[in-house]
């Protein structure tokens, strides 16, 4: 059973546009929601994370929006750049961080 | 930058061979993990460890085994590889302060013919 569902599977955005990736979860015990960025041939790296006590977190061009009642969260990439082209994974964990559950990934292609 | 290393990066072997994927980290992290990653699929946790002599199976059943004799070393072994084991294997660790961040290696891509 997939704990975190992610969409879309792939996304093409023009340079300067907004990229939006969505995730949904069922387990209300999750209380930490990170996004990871993975470039080809590399391991995933933490991009930004949020806890459910806030509805939004922004770091530079990257913003997480969190809707606790809907059990959904999304990543927004403003002013998308070709260098943002990568695969993005959402994830969820409980407070002890012993396990992380990942979405299936979104391959983002930003066209110049 | 995280210091977690995986070897080999790529491995092509025949069915029935024994293989060991190496993972080492120099950050002194207690928690370490092995994830299996297939194209278009989520990362599946197959093994994790809280520290030396601690190993647990993850949510995805795997025929592989792991050991944790030293803090910095978390190897994964397949006694008899089969084509169904073809996948990318990612090793990760997390710091003791529970920051929630996973540090990943670059992965080992295994192909079993």
Coordinates of N, CA, C and O in Angstrom, one line a residue, chain A residues 2 9 32 34 36 38 41-46 51 89 95-105, chain B residues 9 31 33 35 37 40-43 45 48 50 57 59 88 90 94 98-102 104-106:
Chain A
X2 N 0.7 2.1 -1.0 CA 1.5 3.3 -1.1 C 1.1 4.3 -0.1 O -0.1 4.7 0.0
X9 N 3.4 12.4 -12.8 CA 4.6 11.6 -13.0 C 5.7 12.3 -13.7 O 6.9 12.1 -13.4
X32 N 6.1 15.1 9.5 CA 7.2 15.7 8.9 C 7.2 15.4 7.4 O 7.1 14.2 7.0
X34 N 9.1 16.2 3.9 CA 10.2 16.7 3.1 C 10.0 16.5 1.6 O 9.3 15.6 1.2
X36 N 12.6 16.0 -1.7 CA 13.9 15.7 -2.2 C 14.1 15.9 -3.7 O 13.1 15.7 -4.4
X38 N 16.5 15.0 -7.0 CA 17.5 14.0 -7.5 C 17.9 14.3 -8.9 O 17.0 14.3 -9.8
X41 N 22.1 10.2 -11.9 CA 23.4 9.7 -11.4 C 23.7 10.1 -10.0 O 24.8 9.8 -9.5
X42 N 22.8 10.8 -9.3 CA 23.1 11.2 -8.0 C 22.0 10.7 -7.0 O 20.9 10.3 -7.5
X43 N 22.3 10.7 -5.7 CA 21.3 10.4 -4.8 C 20.4 11.5 -4.5 O 20.8 12.7 -4.8
X44 N 19.2 11.3 -4.0 CA 18.3 12.4 -3.6 C 18.9 13.3 -2.6 O 19.7 12.8 -1.7
X45 N 18.6 14.6 -2.6 CA 19.1 15.5 -1.6 C 17.9 16.4 -1.1 O 17.0 16.7 -1.9
X46 N 17.9 16.6 0.2 CA 16.8 17.4 0.8 C 16.8 18.8 0.2 O 17.8 19.5 0.2
X51 N 6.5 21.0 8.6 CA 5.8 20.3 9.7 C 4.3 20.8 9.6 O 4.0 21.9 9.1
X89 N 10.9 14.1 -5.3 CA 10.2 13.1 -4.5 C 9.6 13.8 -3.2 O 10.4 14.5 -2.5
X95 N 7.6 11.4 13.9 CA 8.5 12.2 14.6 C 9.9 11.6 14.9 O 10.9 12.2 15.1
X96 N 9.9 10.2 15.0 CA 11.2 9.6 15.3 C 12.1 9.4 14.1 O 13.2 9.0 14.3
X97 N 11.6 9.7 12.9 CA 12.4 9.7 11.7 C 13.0 8.3 11.5 O 14.0 8.2 10.8
X98 N 12.4 7.3 12.0 CA 12.9 6.0 11.8 C 12.6 5.4 10.4 O 13.3 4.6 9.8
X99 N 11.5 5.9 9.9 CA 11.1 5.5 8.5 C 10.6 6.7 7.7 O 9.9 7.5 8.3
X100 N 11.0 6.7 6.5 CA 10.5 7.7 5.6 C 9.7 7.0 4.4 O 10.2 6.0 3.9
X101 N 8.6 7.5 4.1 CA 7.8 7.0 3.0 C 7.8 8.0 1.9 O 7.4 9.1 2.0
X102 N 8.2 7.5 0.7 CA 8.4 8.4 -0.5 C 7.3 8.2 -1.5 O 6.7 7.1 -1.6
X103 N 7.0 9.3 -2.2 CA 6.2 9.2 -3.3 C 6.9 8.6 -4.5 O 8.1 8.3 -4.4
X104 N 6.2 8.5 -5.6 CA 6.8 7.8 -6.8 C 7.7 8.7 -7.7 O 8.2 8.3 -8.6
X105 N 7.7 10.0 -7.3 CA 8.6 10.9 -8.0 C 8.0 11.6 -9.2 O 7.0 11.1 -9.8
Chain B
X9 N 29.3 1.5 -8.2 CA 28.3 2.4 -8.7 C 27.4 1.6 -9.7 O 26.2 1.8 -9.8
X31 N 21.9 6.2 12.5 CA 20.8 5.6 11.7 C 21.3 5.5 10.2 O 21.7 6.4 9.6
X33 N 20.2 3.4 6.3 CA 19.1 2.8 5.6 C 19.5 2.3 4.2 O 20.4 2.9 3.6
X35 N 17.5 1.8 0.5 CA 16.3 1.9 -0.3 C 16.5 1.3 -1.6 O 17.6 1.3 -2.2
X37 N 15.2 1.6 -5.5 CA 14.6 2.5 -6.4 C 14.5 2.0 -7.8 O 15.5 1.7 -8.5
X40 N 10.3 5.4 -12.1 CA 8.9 5.7 -11.9 C 8.2 5.2 -10.7 O 7.0 5.3 -10.6
X41 N 9.0 4.7 -9.8 CA 8.4 4.1 -8.6 C 9.0 4.8 -7.3 O 10.1 5.4 -7.4
X42 N 8.3 4.7 -6.2 CA 8.8 5.4 -5.0 C 10.0 4.6 -4.5 O 10.3 3.5 -4.9
X43 N 10.8 5.3 -3.7 CA 11.9 4.6 -3.0 C 11.3 3.7 -1.9 O 10.5 4.1 -1.1
X45 N 11.9 1.3 1.3 CA 12.8 0.9 2.4 C 12.9 -0.6 2.5 O 11.9 -1.3 2.7
X48 N 17.0 -1.1 7.6 CA 17.5 0.0 8.3 C 18.2 -0.4 9.6 O 18.0 -1.6 10.0
X50 N 19.6 1.2 13.5 CA 19.7 2.3 14.5 C 21.1 2.5 15.0 O 21.4 3.5 15.7
X57 N 14.3 -5.2 9.1 CA 13.7 -5.2 7.7 C 12.8 -4.0 7.5 O 12.1 -3.6 8.4
X59 N 9.8 -2.0 4.8 CA 8.5 -2.4 4.4 C 8.4 -3.2 3.2 O 7.4 -3.9 2.9
X88 N 18.1 -0.2 -8.7 CA 19.1 0.8 -8.1 C 18.9 0.7 -6.6 O 17.8 0.7 -6.1
X90 N 19.9 2.5 -3.0 CA 20.4 3.7 -2.4 C 20.6 3.5 -0.9 O 19.7 3.0 -0.2
X94 N 21.1 9.2 8.6 CA 20.5 10.4 9.2 C 21.2 10.7 10.5 O 21.7 9.8 11.3
X98 N 18.2 14.0 15.0 CA 16.8 13.9 14.5 C 16.4 15.2 13.8 O 15.3 15.7 14.0
X99 N 17.2 15.6 12.9 CA 16.9 16.8 12.1 C 15.9 16.4 11.0 O 15.2 17.3 10.4
X100 N 15.7 15.1 10.7 CA 14.8 14.7 9.7 C 15.4 14.6 8.3 O 14.7 14.2 7.4
X101 N 16.7 14.9 8.2 CA 17.3 14.9 6.9 C 18.0 13.6 6.7 O 18.7 13.1 7.5
X102 N 17.7 13.0 5.5 CA 18.4 11.8 5.0 C 19.5 12.3 4.1 O 19.3 13.1 3.2
X104 N 21.9 10.8 1.3 CA 22.0 9.7 0.4 C 23.3 9.5 -0.3 O 24.0 10.6 -0.6
X105 N 23.7 8.3 -0.6 CA 24.8 8.1 -1.5 C 24.3 8.2 -2.9 O 23.2 8.4 -3.2
X106 N 25.2 8.0 -3.8 CA 24.9 8.1 -5.3 C 24.3 6.9 -5.9 O 23.8 6.9 -7.0

